[in-house]
Amino acid sequence: MAEHIETLLKTSALYHPDERTVARAYIKDYDAAYRESIADPEQFWDGVARELEWFSPWHTVLEWKYPWAKWFLGGTCNITYNCLDRHVRSWRTNKVAVIWVGERGEERIFTYAELYRQVNRCANALKRLGMKQGDRVTIYLPKIPEQIIAMLACARLGLIHSVVYSGFSAPALESRIRDAEARLAITADYGYDRGTAIPLKPVVDKAAARCPTIEKIIVVRREKPGITLDAGRELDWDAWLEGQSAACDAVPLDAETPLYFLYTSGTTGKPKGVVHVHGGYMVGTYITAKYVFDLKDEDVYFCVADPGWVTGHSYIVYGPLLNGATILTAEGKPDYPTPARWWELIEKYGVSIFYTTPTAIRLLMKYGDDWPGRHDLSTLRILGSVGEPINPEAWEWFHRVTGGDKPIMDTWWQTETGSILVTPLPCVSLKPGSATRPFLGIEADVVDKQGRSIGTGGGFAVIKKPWPSMMRTIHNDPDRYLGYWNNIPGCYTAGDVCHKDADGYFWFMGRADDVVKVAGNRIGTAEVESALVSHEAVVEAAVIGKPHRTAGEMIKAFVILKQGHLETPELIDDLKRHVQTELGKIAMPREIEVVTSLPKTRSGKIMRRVLKAKELGQDPGDISTLEE
Ligand code: WT7
């Protein structure tokens, strides 16, 4: 495919950081720091790990048996000890750890001491249920503080959390519970979306009814009077924690102990359970949060992600807490009740670091300059973007309405990488639309199919050496893990096409595989296709991503109907609803086109590339394998 990658030669604006930003930044000279880190990456990571507290030291920084990595061998630690105990034992104990704002205007504030007590109560309650190290807990919660508390409580005991985004439907939740063989599910009665209460408990009921491993369901009840619970199997969160001691030691764990599974989409219909571990993940999220956002004690850090995705895991929960930061997190959408929602929060809480997504920026841009213009945003000093390429127009708008002088960290990474890998630091000169250069200790490159560095031009994004926060495997599917390292010789293949310019800047351009990014959410075309063919009217389906103004990409499906089924508006609506029921609203195709045949290879594989090229009026490239 490399031959077809457009090499968009950008003659882009260059934004140099101002002196004040550089003067206060941890890293003032990127080139020097990068050169030093890459001369001996193991020494670099060793130094980072030493900034954190370990129960016992490691004897070996890295064991690399291609493509299996172990970091900090012999070391024991617990990520929550560094997120909580380290701060509670310092002056930070009464510092605000988390400010949570609910969709209906509620506010809850946790100091480090209070968060520590809540996590310990929850951990003790988990122990009481007989949960043991290595057991899995599925967390299906809306964006409320209990989501963070439950994650940390699991980690404290060496249980493995599997957070599932609360927008997923029952079948999607069921497959994730099944794969993880979770003993426990933690949920809530409702989530809120643009003022509407979305019942979550029935989704868990439906999924859990088909998952024999689930022993108990814990329910956070936000509405009073509370929904009724099954007395034997279901427990109210508050009652569950009632009377639990606020003291619970963090269990010392081998550095390679799994911390969590997080399911993400790939090129098959089955989501992959990405496995991250305590030691390396702790080191990677800690140092990237610190250097990329220049996180300092006086900052108020606002990340708009949901802990249901990896951004929430790494940059709402673990990375910022490891740094003892004050974190603002808000339930709800950026334009509800008004498009001033986030700007108001920034003004009210004096936010200094704001990490958001291109899709949200494009949405807010549509509402115009007045909304941000009415608010005092002068506390902001560092901005961030993640999830998909940010188009220069959105970048420029974001930059302008926030004052025109705050650097934007366009951070490139993946669920699998655990932490940010290609990104500016505040001292780096920016080009709108480019994630700029690799993070310290990371050897990223753009190569051709054979793994040869292309120097300047288009190719595949790869990482050439292991890094501490890399996934360790795919749960239950080590072959899929191997796939990342076997694709291009000697490298971790990210699956992204990328252009490297003459200054060594990376321009990520999208996925090389059958993965679509809808509003920054990663959706496998195969999952949507398998949902479609599970409908009685569909015999075959092919799904592609199409450019969309605010969402970045949207899903378009081509379907072949079974004999006896006619194309009607009702049927099309029904197919859309069906995908929503099977997977969730985020995976619903915006367009469905009924066709009588699909382009296939001689071996019968659907050529989505050909469909996409035709849809977009582009050259389909090499079609020699096309059957007809
Ligand atoms: C894919 C990973 C990383 C947390 C959220 C998404 C795309 C991510 C950028 C960026 C261009 C980006 C890539 C990547 N992506 N950040 N700054 N510029 N593309 O995590 O769901 O695992 O998706 O998101 O295509 O491979 P994810």
XYZ file of C-alpha atoms in Angstrom, residues 17-533:
517
model
C 7.274 28.378 21.726
C 7.586 31.602 23.670
C 10.436 32.124 26.102
C 8.262 31.877 29.188
C 6.929 28.463 28.199
C 10.413 27.131 27.557
C 11.841 28.674 30.716
C 9.345 26.945 32.975
C 9.303 23.601 31.132
C 11.016 20.498 32.515
C 12.606 19.877 29.114
C 14.023 23.024 27.540
C 15.998 21.505 24.672
C 14.229 18.637 22.957
C 17.020 17.721 20.560
C 19.623 17.369 23.271
C 17.273 15.470 25.599
C 16.148 13.149 22.811
C 19.683 12.423 21.627
C 20.762 11.563 25.144
C 17.713 9.374 25.830
C 18.104 7.411 22.641
C 21.833 6.859 23.039
C 20.940 4.440 25.829
C 17.149 4.015 26.204
C 17.477 1.499 29.023
C 19.475 3.967 31.046
C 16.896 6.652 30.303
C 13.988 4.457 31.470
C 15.966 3.312 34.486
C 16.324 6.945 35.521
C 12.598 7.576 35.093
C 11.671 4.510 37.139
C 13.881 5.779 39.956
C 11.676 8.870 40.309
C 8.923 6.551 41.592
C 8.756 4.356 44.685
C 9.289 0.609 44.518
C 8.945 -1.990 47.269
C 12.081 -3.686 45.993
C 14.421 -2.628 43.192
C 14.807 -4.310 39.794
C 17.968 -6.152 38.849
C 17.496 -5.846 35.056
C 15.868 -2.948 33.227
C 14.799 -4.880 30.122
C 14.641 -8.469 28.972
C 13.923 -8.503 25.242
C 13.185 -11.851 23.631
C 11.734 -10.599 20.387
C 8.875 -9.738 20.460
C 8.303 -10.389 24.161
C 9.446 -7.710 26.573
C 9.755 -7.618 30.334
C 10.703 -4.427 32.105
C 12.189 -3.827 35.566
C 12.753 -7.513 36.281
C 12.803 -8.452 39.907
C 11.275 -5.118 40.902
C 8.100 -5.041 42.966
C 5.710 -2.122 43.018
C 2.046 -1.187 42.945
C 0.916 1.608 40.664
C -1.620 2.807 43.271
C 1.125 3.234 45.865
C 2.617 5.854 43.575
C -0.792 7.363 42.717
C -1.957 7.624 46.322
C 0.324 6.661 49.237
C 3.283 8.636 47.920
C 1.162 11.816 47.962
C -0.806 11.076 51.128
C 2.485 10.794 52.985
C 3.559 14.224 51.692
C 2.175 17.778 51.867
C -0.130 16.778 48.991
C -2.409 14.839 51.307
C -4.887 17.727 51.433
C -4.300 18.769 47.847
C -7.260 18.289 45.515
C -6.799 15.141 43.460
C -10.072 15.012 41.537
C -12.769 17.573 40.805
C -15.733 15.845 39.226
C -18.606 17.699 37.614
C -21.756 15.790 36.722
C -23.970 16.420 33.757
C -26.646 17.904 35.969
C -24.286 20.374 37.619
C -23.273 18.237 40.584
C -19.769 18.709 41.935
C -17.682 16.275 43.982
C -14.180 17.056 45.152
C -11.662 14.521 46.441
C -8.405 15.409 48.117
C -5.624 12.843 47.860
C -6.426 11.747 51.432
C -10.113 11.340 50.624
C -9.490 9.472 47.381
C -7.076 7.215 49.260
C -9.707 6.416 51.901
C -12.395 5.701 49.298
C -10.109 3.454 47.289
C -9.116 1.567 50.432
C -12.743 1.058 51.454
C -13.519 -0.284 48.034
C -10.442 -2.533 48.093
C -11.483 -3.937 51.467
C -14.979 -4.564 50.121
C -13.460 -6.409 47.144
C -11.408 -8.535 49.536
C -14.535 -9.310 51.505
C -16.069 -10.812 48.360
C -13.086 -13.139 48.180
C -11.493 -11.487 45.169
C -7.912 -12.634 44.740
C -4.871 -11.422 42.820
C -5.310 -11.999 39.102
C -9.138 -12.077 39.260
C -10.901 -9.901 36.699
C -13.449 -7.189 37.403
C -15.515 -5.636 34.618
C -16.290 -1.978 35.252
C -19.242 -0.693 33.213
C -19.821 2.743 34.669
C -20.607 6.186 33.344
C -18.063 8.919 33.917
C -18.474 9.205 37.696
C -15.813 9.138 40.444
C -16.689 5.540 41.337
C -15.176 4.527 38.007
C -11.791 5.867 39.118
C -12.181 4.504 42.655
C -13.057 1.019 41.391
C -10.093 0.951 38.986
C -7.636 1.954 41.694
C -9.170 -0.423 44.251
C -8.693 -3.356 41.863
C -5.124 -2.353 41.101
C -4.349 -1.997 44.793
C -5.036 -5.705 45.292
C -3.541 -6.947 42.040
C -6.974 -7.629 40.540
C -7.209 -6.905 36.823
C -9.738 -4.284 35.799
C -11.496 -4.357 32.480
C -13.263 -1.055 31.971
C -15.910 -1.148 29.263
C -17.175 2.143 27.854
C -20.775 2.606 29.028
C -21.972 3.350 25.477
C -21.431 -0.270 24.466
C -24.503 -2.463 24.120
C -25.235 -5.754 25.903
C -23.726 -8.126 23.290
C -20.525 -6.048 23.155
C -20.327 -6.027 26.954
C -21.048 -9.738 27.090
C -18.193 -10.660 24.751
C -15.796 -8.570 26.851
C -16.942 -10.124 30.145
C -16.653 -13.573 28.587
C -13.184 -13.058 27.214
C -11.978 -11.681 30.558
C -13.924 -14.298 32.572
C -14.777 -11.579 35.068
C -16.058 -12.621 38.495
C -17.556 -9.253 39.263
C -19.295 -6.463 37.379
C -19.547 -2.908 38.695
C -22.191 -0.674 37.143
C -24.631 2.151 37.839
C -28.367 2.622 37.501
C -28.006 5.442 34.947
C -25.640 7.420 32.826
C -26.670 10.846 31.533
C -26.447 11.975 27.954
C -27.648 15.446 26.978
C -30.118 15.475 29.846
C -31.518 12.012 29.207
C -31.056 9.249 31.771
C -29.695 6.135 30.031
C -30.407 2.957 32.007
C -27.213 0.919 32.336
C -28.246 -1.810 34.745
C -30.494 -3.629 32.207
C -27.531 -3.796 29.817
C -25.447 -5.519 32.483
C -28.338 -7.816 33.392
C -28.660 -8.916 29.800
C -24.935 -9.492 29.384
C -24.398 -11.123 32.772
C -27.300 -13.534 32.276
C -25.147 -15.199 29.634
C -21.867 -14.990 31.559
C -21.641 -17.737 34.194
C -18.379 -16.367 35.624
C -20.125 -13.301 37.096
C -20.814 -13.894 40.785
C -21.933 -10.465 41.908
C -23.014 -7.159 40.449
C -22.300 -3.931 42.331
C -24.600 -1.033 41.473
C -23.971 2.672 42.051
C -27.458 4.162 42.491
C -27.595 7.783 41.423
C -31.380 8.134 41.419
C -33.452 8.055 44.575
C -35.550 6.049 45.274
C -33.132 3.494 43.971
C -33.896 0.798 41.428
C -34.564 -2.572 43.048
C -31.725 -5.032 43.352
C -31.655 -8.807 43.580
C -30.784 -9.348 47.242
C -28.529 -12.363 46.726
C -26.525 -11.413 43.670
C -26.641 -7.620 43.561
C -25.209 -5.081 45.976
C -25.689 -1.354 46.356
C -22.297 0.409 46.120
C -22.829 2.538 49.259
C -24.049 -0.400 51.324
C -21.147 -2.464 50.008
C -18.594 0.085 51.277
C -20.463 0.820 54.504
C -18.350 0.008 57.516
C -15.264 -0.906 55.476
C -11.983 0.283 56.922
C -10.278 3.213 55.215
C -6.931 1.486 55.588
C -5.733 -1.098 53.106
C -2.121 -1.603 52.117
C -1.197 -1.706 48.464
C -0.130 -5.267 47.635
C 3.500 -5.454 46.475
C 3.415 -6.926 42.971
C 6.010 -8.119 40.537
C 6.515 -5.329 37.967
C 5.108 -7.550 35.197
C 1.793 -8.202 37.009
C -1.183 -7.353 34.767
C -2.886 -4.103 35.741
C -5.717 -4.110 33.228
C -7.274 -5.435 30.055
C -8.732 -2.898 27.688
C -10.628 -4.069 24.632
C -10.011 -2.378 21.333
C -11.016 -2.981 17.723
C -8.858 -4.586 15.093
C -9.266 -6.090 11.670
C -11.322 -9.088 12.802
C -14.787 -9.047 14.331
C -13.425 -9.946 17.753
C -12.122 -7.102 19.937
C -8.645 -7.519 21.399
C -8.011 -7.467 25.134
C -4.855 -5.382 25.337
C -2.867 -6.259 28.471
C -0.922 -3.637 30.430
C 1.199 -4.257 33.534
C 1.949 -2.327 36.731
C 5.663 -1.498 36.381
C 6.295 -0.408 32.814
C 2.906 1.222 32.336
C 3.454 3.222 35.528
C 6.810 4.480 34.288
C 5.497 5.378 30.799
C 2.338 7.186 31.857
C 4.138 9.021 34.656
C 6.885 10.538 32.563
C 4.762 11.365 29.498
C 2.122 13.146 31.623
C 4.932 15.060 33.309
C 6.941 16.137 30.251
C 4.282 16.446 27.531
C 1.908 18.567 29.618
C 4.674 20.020 31.777
C 2.538 19.001 34.734
C 3.323 20.984 37.891
C 1.773 21.069 41.340
C 0.002 24.383 40.731
C -1.754 23.153 37.566
C -5.408 22.257 37.142
C -5.465 19.578 34.498
C -8.622 18.904 32.466
C -8.798 15.867 30.177
C -12.138 15.393 28.434
C -11.788 11.648 27.765
C -13.837 8.900 29.427
C -11.957 6.291 31.463
C -13.776 3.795 29.215
C -11.033 4.469 26.654
C -7.284 4.312 27.004
C -6.923 8.097 27.132
C -8.953 8.063 30.333
C -6.886 5.228 31.805
C -3.541 6.840 31.067
C -4.306 10.564 31.195
C -7.229 11.015 33.562
C -6.399 8.347 36.083
C -2.874 6.945 36.163
C -0.507 9.495 34.580
C -1.867 12.593 36.357
C -2.293 10.846 39.734
C 1.258 9.501 39.515
C 2.298 13.141 39.234
C 0.168 14.284 42.180
C -1.860 16.532 39.872
C -5.246 18.193 40.371
C -7.553 16.649 37.788
C -10.824 18.044 36.502
C -13.186 15.541 34.881
C -16.658 16.318 33.576
C -19.514 14.065 32.611
C -21.405 14.903 29.427
C -20.974 16.356 25.978
C -19.039 19.510 25.029
C -22.155 21.277 23.719
C -24.634 20.422 26.449
C -26.403 22.328 27.913
C -24.624 24.927 25.740
C -21.445 25.022 23.629
C -19.882 26.995 26.490
C -19.798 23.951 28.748
C -16.034 23.363 28.658
C -15.109 27.051 28.427
C -17.183 27.691 31.557
C -15.423 24.891 33.413
C -12.015 26.203 32.352
C -12.891 29.647 33.711
C -14.560 28.390 36.887
C -11.798 26.019 37.961
C -8.847 27.941 36.539
C -7.800 25.119 34.242
C -4.205 25.452 33.057
C -3.826 22.274 30.967
C -6.611 21.209 28.613
C -6.394 17.869 26.744
C -9.127 17.307 24.165
C -9.876 15.748 20.771
C -10.037 16.983 17.169
C -13.659 15.858 16.843
C -14.699 17.956 19.859
C -12.728 20.931 18.572
C -14.457 20.690 15.178
C -17.838 20.463 16.886
C -17.176 23.560 19.013
C -15.721 25.369 16.000
C -19.090 24.974 14.268
C -20.732 27.035 17.010
C -18.341 29.909 16.395
C -15.941 32.148 18.313
C -18.500 33.777 20.604
C -18.775 30.867 23.015
C -15.105 30.720 23.990
C -14.914 34.515 23.542
C -17.261 35.147 26.459
C -15.020 33.353 28.952
C -11.769 34.132 30.682
C -9.442 31.430 29.403
C -6.252 33.162 30.505
C -5.376 30.453 33.037
C -4.686 28.016 30.184
C -1.034 27.412 29.385
C -0.779 24.034 27.608
C -3.300 22.432 25.233
C -3.498 18.862 23.964
C -5.156 16.837 21.214
C -5.504 13.081 20.725
C -7.328 10.327 18.904
C -6.995 11.158 15.224
C -5.117 13.571 13.001
C -6.044 17.173 13.767
C -6.694 19.136 10.602
C -4.806 22.453 10.450
C -8.082 24.482 10.342
C -9.238 22.996 13.667
C -5.731 23.415 15.110
C -5.617 27.086 14.130
C -9.092 27.730 15.523
C -8.311 26.038 18.839
C -5.065 27.974 19.058
C -6.712 31.311 18.260
C -9.771 31.136 20.542
C -7.640 30.109 23.511
C -5.544 33.234 23.220
C -3.178 32.534 20.325
C -0.163 31.827 22.529
C -0.694 28.368 24.050
C 1.186 25.452 22.529
C -0.910 22.478 21.363
C 0.505 19.032 22.118
C -0.767 16.817 19.284
C -0.147 13.467 20.960
C 0.024 10.289 18.890
C -0.326 6.923 20.594
C -2.613 3.884 20.828
C -4.372 1.605 23.301
C -1.537 -0.837 22.642
C 1.263 1.643 23.312
C -0.112 2.556 26.758
C 1.386 6.027 26.707
C 2.155 8.849 24.281
C 4.919 7.983 21.778
C 5.066 10.760 19.175
C 4.350 14.259 20.433
C 5.643 17.742 20.863
C 6.943 18.865 24.222
C 6.170 22.482 25.183
C 9.664 23.528 24.030
C 9.232 22.122 20.492
C 8.294 24.286 17.475
C 4.880 23.260 16.175
C 3.412 22.672 12.736
C -0.397 22.507 12.813
C -1.441 18.953 11.913
C 1.830 17.281 12.844
C 2.428 15.256 16.021
C 6.037 16.428 15.525
C 8.728 14.112 16.970
C 9.148 10.957 19.059
C 8.992 11.168 22.849
C 12.220 10.675 24.795
C 13.461 7.087 24.727
C 11.216 6.186 21.765
C 12.665 5.193 18.414
C 9.826 5.852 16.006
C 10.242 5.856 12.244
C 8.426 5.761 8.919
C 9.350 2.758 6.789
C 8.355 0.859 3.663
C 6.863 -2.642 3.681
C 10.312 -4.185 4.040
C 11.094 -2.085 7.076
C 13.515 0.249 5.294
C 13.498 3.784 6.626
C 12.093 6.081 3.950
C 13.980 9.143 5.184
C 11.503 11.699 3.922
C 8.086 10.771 2.511
C 5.160 8.448 3.111
C 5.116 4.976 4.628
C 4.160 3.005 7.696
C 4.599 4.244 11.255
C 6.731 1.852 13.307
C 8.521 1.713 16.653
C 11.934 0.108 16.466
C 12.614 -0.779 20.086
C 10.496 -1.921 23.027
C 9.312 0.705 25.528
C 8.096 0.210 29.111
C 4.367 0.926 28.669
C 3.923 -1.299 25.599
C 1.195 -3.927 25.806
C 2.558 -7.274 26.930
C 0.121 -9.447 24.983
C -3.468 -9.762 23.791
C -5.432 -11.694 26.394
C -6.246 -15.216 25.167
C -4.709 -14.466 21.783
C -0.896 -14.257 21.771
C -0.880 -14.749 17.979
C -2.576 -11.420 17.531
C 0.110 -9.863 19.674
C 2.773 -11.409 17.450
C 1.021 -9.854 14.452
C 2.083 -6.371 15.556
C 5.742 -7.400 15.487
C 5.711 -9.774 12.508
C 4.154 -7.447 10.003
C 7.256 -5.421 9.155
C 10.595 -7.035 9.993
C 12.139 -5.940 13.275
C 9.501 -3.376 14.202
C 6.277 -2.810 16.047
C 3.784 -1.850 13.330
C 1.264 0.705 14.496
C -1.097 0.262 11.536
C -0.938 3.952 10.654
C 0.214 5.530 7.443
C 2.466 8.463 8.070
C 4.504 11.076 6.258
C 7.861 12.255 7.569
C 8.988 15.682 6.437
C 12.467 17.098 5.959
C 12.585 18.299 9.589
C 11.842 14.772 10.836
C 8.285 15.753 11.771
C 5.652 12.987 11.701
C 2.329 13.592 9.937
C -0.036 10.737 10.806
C -2.570 10.328 8.034
C -4.905 7.561 9.146
C -5.086 3.803 9.367
C -3.531 1.407 6.893
C -5.897 -1.380 7.932
C -9.650 -1.865 8.188
C -10.114 0.280 11.244
C -12.267 3.426 11.132
C -11.944 6.369 13.499
C -15.399 7.775 14.170
C -15.185 10.838 16.397
C -11.838 9.469 17.560
C -13.359 6.110 18.522
C -11.724 3.089 17.021
C -14.159 0.816 15.217
C -13.271 -2.304 13.267
C -15.117 -2.584 9.957
C -15.320 -6.352 10.560
C -17.293 -5.842 13.774
C -19.894 -3.706 12.025
C -20.057 -6.170 9.139
C -20.626 -9.097 11.447
C -23.358 -7.151 13.251
C -25.024 -6.453 9.887
C -24.952 -10.049 8.653
